[in-house]
Amino acid sequence: MADLKKALELATRVCDYIEKEELTAEDKKAIHDDSIENFNKFYNPGWLEYRKSVSTDAAFVEWEDDGDVFRDLNGVEFIDCLGGFGIYACGHNNREIKKTVAAQLDRYCLHSQELVDPLRGYLCNLIAEVTPGDMQYSFLTNGGAEAVEMALKLARLATGGKWFISTVNAFHGKSMGAISMGGKAAYREDFIPMIQQVQHVEYGNAEATRAAVKNLTAVGEKVAGIIVEPIQGEGGVIIPPDGYMAELRKIADEYGCCLIADEIQTGFGRTGEWFRCNHDDVTPDIMTFGKATSGGVVPITGIVARPWTYEKAGVGTGETGKMFSNPWILGSPTFGGNPLACSAMIATIKYMIENDIPGQMKEKGDYYLAGLAKLQEKYPTVLKTFRGAGLLICMEFPEAEIGYNVTKEMFDRKVMVAGTLVNAKTVRIEPPATQSYDSINRVLEVLDEALAATKAEFNL
């Protein structure tokens, strides 16, 4: 039963915590105890126990962050090598980005939905400037899975096709359309049937994709799109052979379907290039983006597409300049492309260019990989292999429990890493590009200790 008096008291207390310059010891204890109770009673059941798989110490309640670290209520500091699954490309609590967002916050926060909001237009102009080839039209959303949904819908509208080709061990999000493209049974089985017209092929094998499209076409089925991650992130940082994306581009052109590049994790500098598609000099027909685009401040995701997709879909402007059909047919997210989110992404792009975030990712990623090579040579029975591009790096272990133990040992030494969602044997290193070399050296030192401890515990 609703209790508005109790709700007001709680909301007032929490607002007071947020607005306080400094918490008292009593405040900290209350927040800690409340957090554990609230997660157990009111949040997605089981989440707290899952997160405690890294630490059984429930005292670590995240409260503030800065640069390449985050801190708990009591000021305990962790070096962040998880990066919020890639959102902190420009570091935690980036003052330059926040300055722009704060100015917009003081002006107006959301939009009327009817008047022209200038920031959406400016942002989409910027996106067209930094993305490959003739990519031009953008559609702005709030989360990665939502962006994937828009990409799938646009591909169907643009081609008239119904089928999609995805890859085994792919990860494209967990909404119904996105998870239909996903490549791990555990995330799909409970929701079957989903979108039925999906075939999964071996990742990195362009000929498998060609065969799938060719066979579907031969029996009268039209393929709408080939959806692929240029590097499989959650699959364990799986890097395909050079030329893979270029070959997929040829297949899409040959059969008249869309090449959809899911760059939500790899895009905006993460792999040492603005977009991983640049590695094979490929312009996809539709590309999803997200994570790093938030600047670590306000979430924003979306798609960017080549003009022909919108024109064929009937929602763009053709050669005559005439507007076609219903511009809301893809979707109409209330908060998609809101002024705060757009200001964050505009400031993020500015910061990335001024500070060469892709270049920092490349340079520091190479430094990490050199350090991992030495550790792999030192602990070959523990660290089976490693791989990466830029600061999208993973370590692979003989068994999932060994990787878990290394993760826990590092957490105990105040370094945060985490596994990937699809490949349980792999642990990611995905820090901000702004991470200092002192921090990197400390991470490698901690990893050395964690590998040694794990080797002894498992008698490897």
Tab-separated table of C-alpha atoms in Angstrom:
chain	number	residue	atom	x	y	z
A	1	MET	CA	0.000	0.000	0.000
A	2	ALA	CA	1.309	3.451	-0.892
A	3	ASP	CA	2.657	5.527	1.987
A	4	LEU	CA	3.425	9.006	0.690
A	5	LYS	CA	4.514	10.325	4.080
A	6	LYS	CA	7.126	7.589	4.384
A	7	ALA	CA	8.191	8.100	0.766
A	8	LEU	CA	8.677	11.838	1.318
A	9	GLU	CA	10.771	11.238	4.426
A	10	LEU	CA	13.010	8.787	2.538
A	11	ALA	CA	13.352	10.994	-0.543
A	12	THR	CA	14.199	14.009	1.638
A	13	ARG	CA	16.876	12.052	3.488
A	14	VAL	CA	18.488	10.791	0.269
A	15	CYS	CA	18.440	14.249	-1.335
A	16	ASP	CA	20.188	15.527	1.782
A	17	TYR	CA	22.906	12.858	1.392
A	18	ILE	CA	23.452	13.830	-2.234
A	19	GLU	CA	23.597	17.557	-1.521
A	20	LYS	CA	25.891	17.346	1.511
A	21	GLU	CA	29.482	18.461	1.071
A	22	GLU	CA	30.644	15.858	3.583
A	23	LEU	CA	28.931	12.848	5.132
A	24	THR	CA	29.033	12.090	8.832
A	25	ALA	CA	30.012	8.652	10.152
A	26	GLU	CA	26.339	8.116	10.964
A	27	ASP	CA	25.382	9.014	7.377
A	28	LYS	CA	27.895	6.550	5.948
A	29	LYS	CA	26.664	3.691	8.106
A	30	ALA	CA	23.053	4.443	7.205
A	31	ILE	CA	23.824	4.563	3.476
A	32	HIS	CA	25.784	1.314	3.681
A	33	ASP	CA	23.074	-0.551	5.588
A	34	ASP	CA	20.271	0.923	3.472
A	35	SER	CA	22.077	-0.021	0.252
A	36	ILE	CA	22.385	-3.681	1.188
A	37	GLU	CA	18.752	-3.873	2.330
A	38	ASN	CA	17.441	-1.967	-0.708
A	39	PHE	CA	19.273	-4.167	-3.199
A	40	ASN	CA	18.076	-7.316	-1.456
A	41	LYS	CA	14.460	-6.193	-1.150
A	42	PHE	CA	13.751	-3.828	-4.033
A	43	TYR	CA	16.284	-4.099	-6.860
A	44	ASN	CA	16.618	-6.870	-9.472
A	45	PRO	CA	16.762	-9.953	-7.189
A	46	GLY	CA	20.089	-11.743	-7.133
A	47	TRP	CA	22.135	-8.806	-8.410
A	48	LEU	CA	23.835	-8.134	-5.096
A	49	GLU	CA	24.882	-11.744	-4.634
A	50	TYR	CA	26.265	-11.785	-8.168
A	51	ARG	CA	28.313	-8.638	-7.601
A	52	LYS	CA	29.578	-10.034	-4.302
A	53	SER	CA	31.171	-12.824	-6.309
A	54	VAL	CA	34.086	-10.401	-6.575
A	55	SER	CA	34.051	-9.329	-2.952
A	56	THR	CA	32.229	-10.742	0.030
A	57	ASP	CA	32.863	-7.453	1.812
A	58	ALA	CA	29.572	-5.601	1.536
A	59	ALA	CA	31.227	-2.434	2.901
A	60	PHE	CA	32.274	-1.287	-0.571
A	61	VAL	CA	29.469	1.066	-1.556
A	62	GLU	CA	30.529	3.277	-4.487
A	63	TRP	CA	30.251	6.964	-3.717
A	64	GLU	CA	32.607	9.095	-5.805
A	65	ASP	CA	35.120	8.938	-8.640
A	66	ASP	CA	37.862	10.899	-10.330
A	67	GLY	CA	40.283	10.312	-13.195
A	68	ASP	CA	41.032	6.591	-13.306
A	69	VAL	CA	39.765	5.688	-9.824
A	70	PHE	CA	36.534	5.346	-7.888
A	71	ARG	CA	36.061	5.427	-4.123
A	72	ASP	CA	33.685	3.914	-1.633
A	73	LEU	CA	31.841	5.724	1.167
A	74	ASN	CA	34.918	5.614	3.390
A	75	GLY	CA	37.348	6.840	0.749
A	76	VAL	CA	38.785	3.431	-0.122
A	77	GLU	CA	40.204	3.888	-3.613
A	78	PHE	CA	40.153	1.425	-6.514
A	79	ILE	CA	42.012	1.703	-9.806
A	80	ASP	CA	39.398	1.206	-12.497
A	81	CYS	CA	40.328	-1.286	-15.221
A	82	LEU	CA	36.712	-2.144	-16.020
A	83	GLY	CA	35.703	1.323	-17.139
A	84	GLY	CA	31.994	0.699	-16.735
A	85	PHE	CA	32.201	-1.759	-19.701
A	86	GLY	CA	33.714	1.018	-21.781
A	87	ILE	CA	31.858	4.179	-20.801
A	88	TYR	CA	34.800	5.945	-19.150
A	89	ALA	CA	36.945	6.471	-22.249
A	90	CYS	CA	37.636	10.060	-21.168
A	91	GLY	CA	38.069	9.214	-17.491
A	92	HIS	CA	35.849	9.456	-14.456
A	93	ASN	CA	34.207	12.750	-13.516
A	94	ASN	CA	35.727	14.595	-16.471
A	95	ARG	CA	35.559	18.287	-15.565
A	96	GLU	CA	35.738	19.554	-19.149
A	97	ILE	CA	32.740	17.490	-20.202
A	98	LYS	CA	30.821	18.230	-17.001
A	99	LYS	CA	31.353	21.960	-17.492
A	100	THR	CA	29.370	21.892	-20.724
A	101	VAL	CA	26.666	19.652	-19.283
A	102	ALA	CA	26.351	21.871	-16.186
A	103	ALA	CA	25.852	24.928	-18.392
A	104	GLN	CA	23.092	23.136	-20.300
A	105	LEU	CA	21.588	21.917	-17.023
A	106	ASP	CA	21.225	25.537	-15.924
A	107	ARG	CA	19.571	26.481	-19.229
A	108	TYR	CA	17.044	23.670	-19.780
A	109	CYS	CA	17.295	19.925	-19.237
A	110	LEU	CA	14.789	18.183	-21.506
A	111	HIS	CA	13.007	19.321	-24.643
A	112	SER	CA	9.407	20.138	-25.491
A	113	GLN	CA	9.268	17.335	-28.094
A	114	GLU	CA	7.835	19.799	-30.616
A	115	LEU	CA	10.131	22.821	-30.994
A	116	VAL	CA	13.473	22.438	-32.767
A	117	ASP	CA	16.157	21.441	-30.270
A	118	PRO	CA	19.445	22.772	-31.688
A	119	LEU	CA	21.761	20.388	-29.852
A	120	ARG	CA	20.384	17.315	-31.627
A	121	GLY	CA	21.135	18.932	-34.956
A	122	TYR	CA	24.634	20.019	-33.951
A	123	LEU	CA	25.419	16.592	-32.543
A	124	CYS	CA	24.239	14.703	-35.611
A	125	ASN	CA	26.321	17.050	-37.764
A	126	LEU	CA	29.359	16.189	-35.620
A	127	ILE	CA	28.658	12.466	-35.844
A	128	ALA	CA	28.621	12.718	-39.638
A	129	GLU	CA	32.004	14.484	-39.477
A	130	VAL	CA	33.793	11.837	-37.384
A	131	THR	CA	32.292	8.625	-38.785
A	132	PRO	CA	33.529	6.756	-41.883
A	133	GLY	CA	32.663	7.457	-45.503
A	134	ASP	CA	29.300	8.954	-46.388
A	135	MET	CA	27.521	8.115	-43.133
A	136	GLN	CA	25.130	11.007	-42.576
A	137	TYR	CA	21.792	10.421	-40.838
A	138	SER	CA	21.610	9.665	-37.121
A	139	PHE	CA	18.878	8.486	-34.780
A	140	LEU	CA	19.517	9.045	-31.062
A	141	THR	CA	18.538	6.613	-28.320
A	142	ASN	CA	19.281	5.916	-24.655
A	143	GLY	CA	20.818	2.438	-24.375
A	144	GLY	CA	22.833	0.090	-26.556
A	145	ALA	CA	20.095	-2.495	-27.076
A	146	GLU	CA	17.696	0.245	-28.147
A	147	ALA	CA	20.208	1.417	-30.736
A	148	VAL	CA	20.490	-2.130	-32.084
A	149	GLU	CA	16.700	-2.326	-32.365
A	150	MET	CA	16.705	0.846	-34.481
A	151	ALA	CA	19.448	-0.587	-36.715
A	152	LEU	CA	17.474	-3.787	-37.314
A	153	LYS	CA	14.287	-1.876	-38.120
A	154	LEU	CA	16.067	0.472	-40.515
A	155	ALA	CA	17.699	-2.469	-42.316
A	156	ARG	CA	14.317	-4.101	-42.882
A	157	LEU	CA	12.757	-0.868	-44.101
A	158	ALA	CA	15.678	-0.068	-46.395
A	159	THR	CA	15.990	-3.478	-48.062
A	160	GLY	CA	12.576	-5.090	-47.786
A	161	GLY	CA	14.367	-8.141	-46.398
A	162	LYS	CA	13.369	-10.060	-43.292
A	163	TRP	CA	16.428	-12.171	-42.465
A	164	PHE	CA	19.521	-11.268	-40.466
A	165	ILE	CA	22.913	-12.953	-40.319
A	166	SER	CA	24.641	-12.722	-36.939
A	167	THR	CA	27.549	-14.609	-35.371
A	168	VAL	CA	28.094	-17.228	-32.701
A	169	ASN	CA	29.128	-15.639	-29.378
A	170	ALA	CA	27.917	-12.209	-30.505
A	171	PHE	CA	26.567	-9.737	-27.984
A	172	HIS	CA	24.196	-7.010	-29.147
A	173	GLY	CA	22.116	-6.339	-26.016
A	174	LYS	CA	19.211	-8.009	-24.257
A	175	SER	CA	15.997	-6.529	-25.608
A	176	MET	CA	13.997	-8.968	-27.713
A	177	GLY	CA	15.329	-7.961	-31.110
A	178	ALA	CA	18.880	-7.464	-29.894
A	179	ILE	CA	19.019	-10.754	-28.022
A	180	SER	CA	17.684	-12.528	-31.090
A	181	MET	CA	20.987	-11.529	-32.703
A	182	GLY	CA	22.962	-12.623	-29.643
A	183	GLY	CA	25.191	-15.654	-29.876
A	184	LYS	CA	25.078	-17.264	-26.421
A	185	ALA	CA	22.405	-19.831	-25.594
A	186	ALA	CA	22.145	-18.911	-21.906
A	187	TYR	CA	20.850	-15.430	-22.743
A	188	ARG	CA	18.441	-16.628	-25.441
A	189	GLU	CA	16.864	-19.922	-24.369
A	190	ASP	CA	14.318	-18.566	-21.884
A	191	PHE	CA	12.924	-16.122	-24.464
A	192	ILE	CA	12.549	-18.379	-27.497
A	193	PRO	CA	10.737	-17.871	-29.836
A	194	MET	CA	12.184	-14.472	-30.655
A	195	ILE	CA	12.786	-12.984	-34.099
A	196	GLN	CA	12.770	-16.169	-36.137
A	197	GLN	CA	14.557	-15.040	-39.278
A	198	VAL	CA	18.096	-15.066	-37.846
A	199	GLN	CA	21.011	-17.315	-38.782
A	200	HIS	CA	24.175	-17.464	-36.697
A	201	VAL	CA	27.481	-18.239	-38.385
A	202	GLU	CA	31.058	-18.621	-37.193
A	203	TYR	CA	32.635	-15.290	-36.273
A	204	GLY	CA	35.631	-14.275	-38.361
A	205	ASN	CA	34.653	-16.618	-41.182
A	206	ALA	CA	33.441	-14.442	-44.043
A	207	GLU	CA	32.795	-17.452	-46.258
A	208	ALA	CA	30.338	-18.823	-43.706
A	209	THR	CA	28.451	-15.538	-43.947
A	210	ARG	CA	28.549	-15.659	-47.744
A	211	ALA	CA	27.161	-19.210	-47.757
A	212	ALA	CA	24.321	-18.273	-45.389
A	213	VAL	CA	23.259	-15.261	-47.475
A	214	LYS	CA	23.648	-17.185	-50.735
A	215	ASN	CA	21.547	-20.128	-49.522
A	216	LEU	CA	18.764	-17.938	-48.161
A	217	THR	CA	18.660	-15.997	-51.405
A	218	ALA	CA	18.563	-19.230	-53.412
A	219	VAL	CA	15.366	-20.333	-51.660
A	220	GLY	CA	13.659	-16.967	-52.063
A	221	GLU	CA	14.439	-15.418	-48.672
A	222	LYS	CA	15.653	-11.807	-48.684
A	223	VAL	CA	18.391	-10.876	-46.192
A	224	ALA	CA	17.948	-7.457	-44.574
A	225	GLY	CA	21.294	-7.232	-42.858
A	226	ILE	CA	24.545	-8.721	-41.662
A	227	ILE	CA	25.097	-7.551	-38.077
A	228	VAL	CA	28.574	-7.892	-36.630
A	229	GLU	CA	30.924	-6.528	-33.992
A	230	PRO	CA	34.246	-5.519	-35.594
A	231	ILE	CA	35.762	-7.079	-32.462
A	232	GLN	CA	33.613	-9.313	-30.267
A	233	GLY	CA	33.808	-7.594	-26.883
A	234	GLU	CA	31.683	-9.709	-24.567
A	235	GLY	CA	32.692	-12.797	-26.541
A	236	GLY	CA	36.165	-12.394	-25.053
A	237	VAL	CA	37.793	-9.680	-27.176
A	238	ILE	CA	37.855	-11.911	-30.241
A	239	ILE	CA	39.738	-10.162	-33.040
A	240	PRO	CA	38.844	-11.391	-36.533
A	241	PRO	CA	41.374	-11.768	-39.362
A	242	ASP	CA	42.388	-8.641	-41.235
A	243	GLY	CA	40.068	-8.108	-44.166
A	244	TYR	CA	37.068	-9.763	-42.487
A	245	MET	CA	34.971	-6.605	-42.404
A	246	ALA	CA	36.013	-5.734	-45.964
A	247	GLU	CA	34.807	-9.131	-47.160
A	248	LEU	CA	31.483	-8.684	-45.344
A	249	ARG	CA	31.174	-5.328	-47.100
A	250	LYS	CA	31.541	-7.109	-50.467
A	251	ILE	CA	28.922	-9.716	-49.530
A	252	ALA	CA	26.432	-7.040	-48.457
A	253	ASP	CA	26.978	-5.157	-51.712
A	254	GLU	CA	26.637	-8.302	-53.801
A	255	TYR	CA	23.292	-9.315	-52.262
A	256	GLY	CA	21.827	-5.871	-51.593
A	257	CYS	CA	21.656	-6.128	-47.808
A	258	CYS	CA	22.844	-3.797	-45.059
A	259	LEU	CA	26.174	-4.228	-43.320
A	260	ILE	CA	25.420	-3.284	-39.699
A	261	ALA	CA	28.515	-2.639	-37.572
A	262	ASP	CA	27.859	-2.767	-33.845
A	263	GLU	CA	30.504	-0.340	-32.571
A	264	ILE	CA	28.865	0.323	-29.210
A	265	GLN	CA	31.914	-1.020	-27.371
A	266	THR	CA	34.610	-0.626	-30.015
A	267	GLY	CA	33.698	2.820	-31.317
A	268	PHE	CA	34.854	6.307	-30.388
A	269	GLY	CA	38.469	5.431	-29.805
A	270	ARG	CA	38.389	2.292	-27.671
A	271	THR	CA	40.487	0.132	-30.013
A	272	GLY	CA	43.046	2.830	-30.832
A	273	GLU	CA	41.116	4.088	-33.875
A	274	TRP	CA	38.031	6.280	-33.985
A	275	PHE	CA	36.094	3.240	-35.183
A	276	ARG	CA	37.290	-0.318	-35.601
A	277	CYS	CA	35.714	-0.329	-39.077
A	278	ASN	CA	38.539	2.019	-40.045
A	279	HIS	CA	40.959	-0.888	-39.553
A	280	ASP	CA	39.667	-2.509	-42.754
A	281	ASP	CA	38.794	0.848	-44.361
A	282	VAL	CA	35.107	-0.108	-44.370
A	283	THR	CA	32.025	2.097	-44.317
A	284	PRO	CA	29.066	0.131	-42.962
A	285	ASP	CA	25.536	0.961	-44.057
A	286	ILE	CA	24.382	1.333	-40.460
A	287	MET	CA	26.534	1.681	-37.362
A	288	THR	CA	25.523	1.653	-33.704
A	289	PHE	CA	27.386	3.718	-31.124
A	290	GLY	CA	27.239	4.208	-27.362
A	291	LYS	CA	29.119	3.695	-24.085
A	292	ALA	CA	32.046	6.123	-24.574
A	293	THR	CA	29.720	8.683	-26.178
A	294	SER	CA	28.311	9.521	-22.737
A	295	GLY	CA	31.624	11.012	-21.642
A	296	GLY	CA	30.947	9.124	-18.436
A	297	VAL	CA	28.358	11.801	-17.622
A	298	VAL	CA	24.988	11.356	-19.383
A	299	PRO	CA	24.000	8.184	-21.303
A	300	ILE	CA	23.435	8.522	-25.033
A	301	THR	CA	23.495	5.955	-27.824
A	302	GLY	CA	22.246	5.759	-31.366
A	303	ILE	CA	22.754	4.785	-34.962
A	304	VAL	CA	24.312	6.561	-37.913
A	305	ALA	CA	23.569	5.453	-41.460
A	306	ARG	CA	24.386	6.088	-45.082
A	307	PRO	CA	21.810	8.222	-46.953
A	308	TRP	CA	20.576	5.395	-49.192
A	309	THR	CA	19.179	3.483	-46.202
A	310	TYR	CA	16.858	6.314	-45.182
A	311	GLU	CA	15.900	7.094	-48.756
A	312	LYS	CA	15.036	3.459	-49.512
A	313	ALA	CA	13.225	3.200	-46.187
A	314	GLY	CA	11.052	6.137	-47.152
A	315	VAL	CA	12.008	8.281	-44.181
A	316	GLY	CA	14.789	10.389	-45.691
A	317	THR	CA	15.019	13.056	-48.353
A	318	GLY	CA	15.480	11.812	-51.888
A	319	GLU	CA	17.068	13.548	-54.857
A	320	THR	CA	14.017	15.762	-55.193
A	321	GLY	CA	14.405	16.943	-51.614
A	322	LYS	CA	10.966	15.603	-50.769
A	323	MET	CA	10.425	14.148	-47.287
A	324	PHE	CA	8.936	10.667	-47.337
A	325	SER	CA	6.544	8.824	-45.051
A	326	ASN	CA	6.583	8.928	-41.253
A	327	PRO	CA	9.833	10.126	-39.619
A	328	TRP	CA	8.815	8.355	-36.381
A	329	ILE	CA	8.520	4.920	-37.944
A	330	LEU	CA	11.852	3.786	-36.472
A	331	GLY	CA	10.848	4.926	-33.002
A	332	SER	CA	10.092	7.964	-30.888
A	333	PRO	CA	12.018	7.675	-27.601
A	334	THR	CA	10.897	10.412	-25.225
A	335	PHE	CA	14.391	10.914	-23.850
A	336	GLY	CA	16.371	10.052	-26.970
A	337	GLY	CA	18.700	12.888	-27.909
A	338	ASN	CA	17.698	15.049	-24.960
A	339	PRO	CA	19.653	18.295	-24.432
A	340	LEU	CA	21.716	17.049	-21.490
A	341	ALA	CA	22.753	13.884	-23.318
A	342	CYS	CA	23.548	15.788	-26.511
A	343	SER	CA	25.617	18.362	-24.629
A	344	ALA	CA	27.574	15.507	-23.023
A	345	MET	CA	28.309	13.817	-26.345
A	346	ILE	CA	29.223	17.091	-28.079
A	347	ALA	CA	31.663	17.902	-25.279
A	348	THR	CA	32.982	14.334	-25.392
A	349	ILE	CA	33.753	14.505	-29.112
A	350	LYS	CA	35.490	17.839	-28.567
A	351	TYR	CA	37.550	16.386	-25.709
A	352	MET	CA	38.423	13.260	-27.711
A	353	ILE	CA	39.744	15.323	-30.630
A	354	GLU	CA	41.666	17.799	-28.470
A	355	ASN	CA	43.261	15.054	-26.368
A	356	ASP	CA	43.647	12.386	-29.077
A	357	ILE	CA	41.765	9.757	-27.096
A	358	PRO	CA	42.160	7.113	-29.845
A	359	GLY	CA	45.922	7.746	-29.885
A	360	GLN	CA	46.124	7.417	-26.099
A	361	MET	CA	44.151	4.168	-26.300
A	362	LYS	CA	46.625	2.795	-28.852
A	363	GLU	CA	49.762	3.865	-27.005
A	364	LYS	CA	48.648	2.700	-23.568
A	365	GLY	CA	47.114	-0.478	-24.968
A	366	ASP	CA	50.468	-1.402	-26.513
A	367	TYR	CA	52.110	-0.744	-23.136
A	368	TYR	CA	49.647	-3.070	-21.395
A	369	LEU	CA	50.145	-5.786	-24.014
A	370	ALA	CA	53.930	-5.629	-23.580
A	371	GLY	CA	53.473	-6.040	-19.816
A	372	LEU	CA	51.063	-8.935	-20.291
A	373	ALA	CA	53.553	-10.670	-22.595
A	374	LYS	CA	56.103	-10.709	-19.770
A	375	LEU	CA	53.530	-11.993	-17.270
A	376	GLN	CA	52.316	-14.702	-19.622
A	377	GLU	CA	55.890	-15.898	-20.021
A	378	LYS	CA	56.264	-15.892	-16.227
A	379	TYR	CA	52.938	-17.651	-15.492
A	380	PRO	CA	52.128	-19.767	-18.576
A	381	THR	CA	50.022	-22.267	-16.622
A	382	VAL	CA	47.772	-19.500	-15.267
A	383	LEU	CA	47.581	-16.859	-17.992
A	384	LYS	CA	46.832	-19.010	-21.012
A	385	THR	CA	46.848	-16.142	-23.512
A	386	PHE	CA	45.929	-12.487	-23.936
A	387	ARG	CA	44.889	-10.238	-26.780
A	388	GLY	CA	43.590	-6.784	-27.466
A	389	ALA	CA	43.391	-3.666	-29.571
A	390	GLY	CA	43.883	-0.312	-27.940
A	391	LEU	CA	42.453	-0.490	-24.433
A	392	LEU	CA	40.020	-3.290	-25.236
A	393	ILE	CA	42.118	-6.110	-23.796
A	394	CYS	CA	41.370	-9.502	-22.333
A	395	MET	CA	43.240	-12.213	-20.501
A	396	GLU	CA	42.205	-15.823	-21.047
A	397	PHE	CA	42.590	-18.497	-18.364
A	398	PRO	CA	42.419	-22.315	-18.480
A	399	GLU	CA	39.129	-22.390	-16.542
A	400	ALA	CA	36.525	-19.847	-15.467
A	401	GLU	CA	37.263	-20.413	-11.762
A	402	ILE	CA	40.920	-19.516	-12.309
A	403	GLY	CA	39.995	-16.264	-14.004
A	404	TYR	CA	37.516	-15.537	-11.234
A	405	ASN	CA	40.235	-16.074	-8.619
A	406	VAL	CA	42.618	-13.703	-10.395
A	407	THR	CA	39.827	-11.110	-10.529
A	408	LYS	CA	39.155	-11.495	-6.812
A	409	GLU	CA	42.860	-11.303	-5.929
A	410	MET	CA	43.131	-8.057	-7.895
A	411	PHE	CA	39.992	-6.666	-6.269
A	412	ASP	CA	41.455	-7.444	-2.854
A	413	ARG	CA	44.428	-5.308	-3.902
A	414	LYS	CA	42.111	-2.478	-4.991
A	415	VAL	CA	42.185	-2.969	-8.748
A	416	MET	CA	38.865	-3.551	-10.537
A	417	VAL	CA	38.762	-5.852	-13.554
A	418	ALA	CA	35.851	-8.053	-14.650
A	419	GLY	CA	34.920	-10.976	-16.812
A	420	THR	CA	33.104	-10.783	-20.131
A	421	LEU	CA	29.428	-11.681	-20.422
A	422	VAL	CA	29.709	-14.408	-23.065
A	423	ASN	CA	33.100	-16.049	-22.511
A	424	ALA	CA	33.515	-17.055	-18.858
A	425	LYS	CA	37.222	-17.871	-19.205
A	426	THR	CA	38.177	-14.316	-20.130
A	427	VAL	CA	38.755	-11.243	-17.967
A	428	ARG	CA	38.788	-7.775	-19.506
A	429	ILE	CA	41.105	-4.827	-19.009
A	430	GLU	CA	39.213	-1.774	-20.277
A	431	PRO	CA	40.370	1.343	-18.428
A	432	PRO	CA	39.986	5.005	-19.384
A	433	ALA	CA	42.351	6.319	-22.043
A	434	THR	CA	43.372	8.951	-19.497
A	435	GLN	CA	44.747	6.327	-17.097
A	436	SER	CA	48.223	7.341	-15.949
A	437	TYR	CA	51.308	5.226	-16.569
A	438	ASP	CA	51.831	5.108	-12.795
A	439	SER	CA	48.422	3.453	-12.514
A	440	ILE	CA	49.182	1.057	-15.373
A	441	ASN	CA	52.423	0.013	-13.687
A	442	ARG	CA	50.540	-0.535	-10.435
A	443	VAL	CA	47.915	-2.651	-12.250
A	444	LEU	CA	50.631	-4.836	-13.785
A	445	GLU	CA	52.295	-5.175	-10.387
A	446	VAL	CA	48.993	-6.233	-8.788
A	447	LEU	CA	48.322	-8.648	-11.631
A	448	ASP	CA	51.723	-10.239	-11.063
A	449	GLU	CA	50.795	-10.787	-7.409
A	450	ALA	CA	47.342	-12.107	-8.316
A	451	LEU	CA	48.758	-14.585	-10.824
A	452	ALA	CA	51.311	-15.794	-8.302
A	453	ALA	CA	48.639	-16.250	-5.638
A	454	THR	CA	46.365	-18.106	-8.060
A	455	LYS	CA	49.188	-20.359	-9.243
A	456	ALA	CA	49.884	-21.350	-5.653
A	457	GLU	CA	46.205	-21.831	-4.714
A	458	PHE	CA	45.407	-24.042	-7.698
A	459	ASN	CA	48.805	-25.764	-7.732
A	460	LEU	CA	49.277	-24.914	-11.404
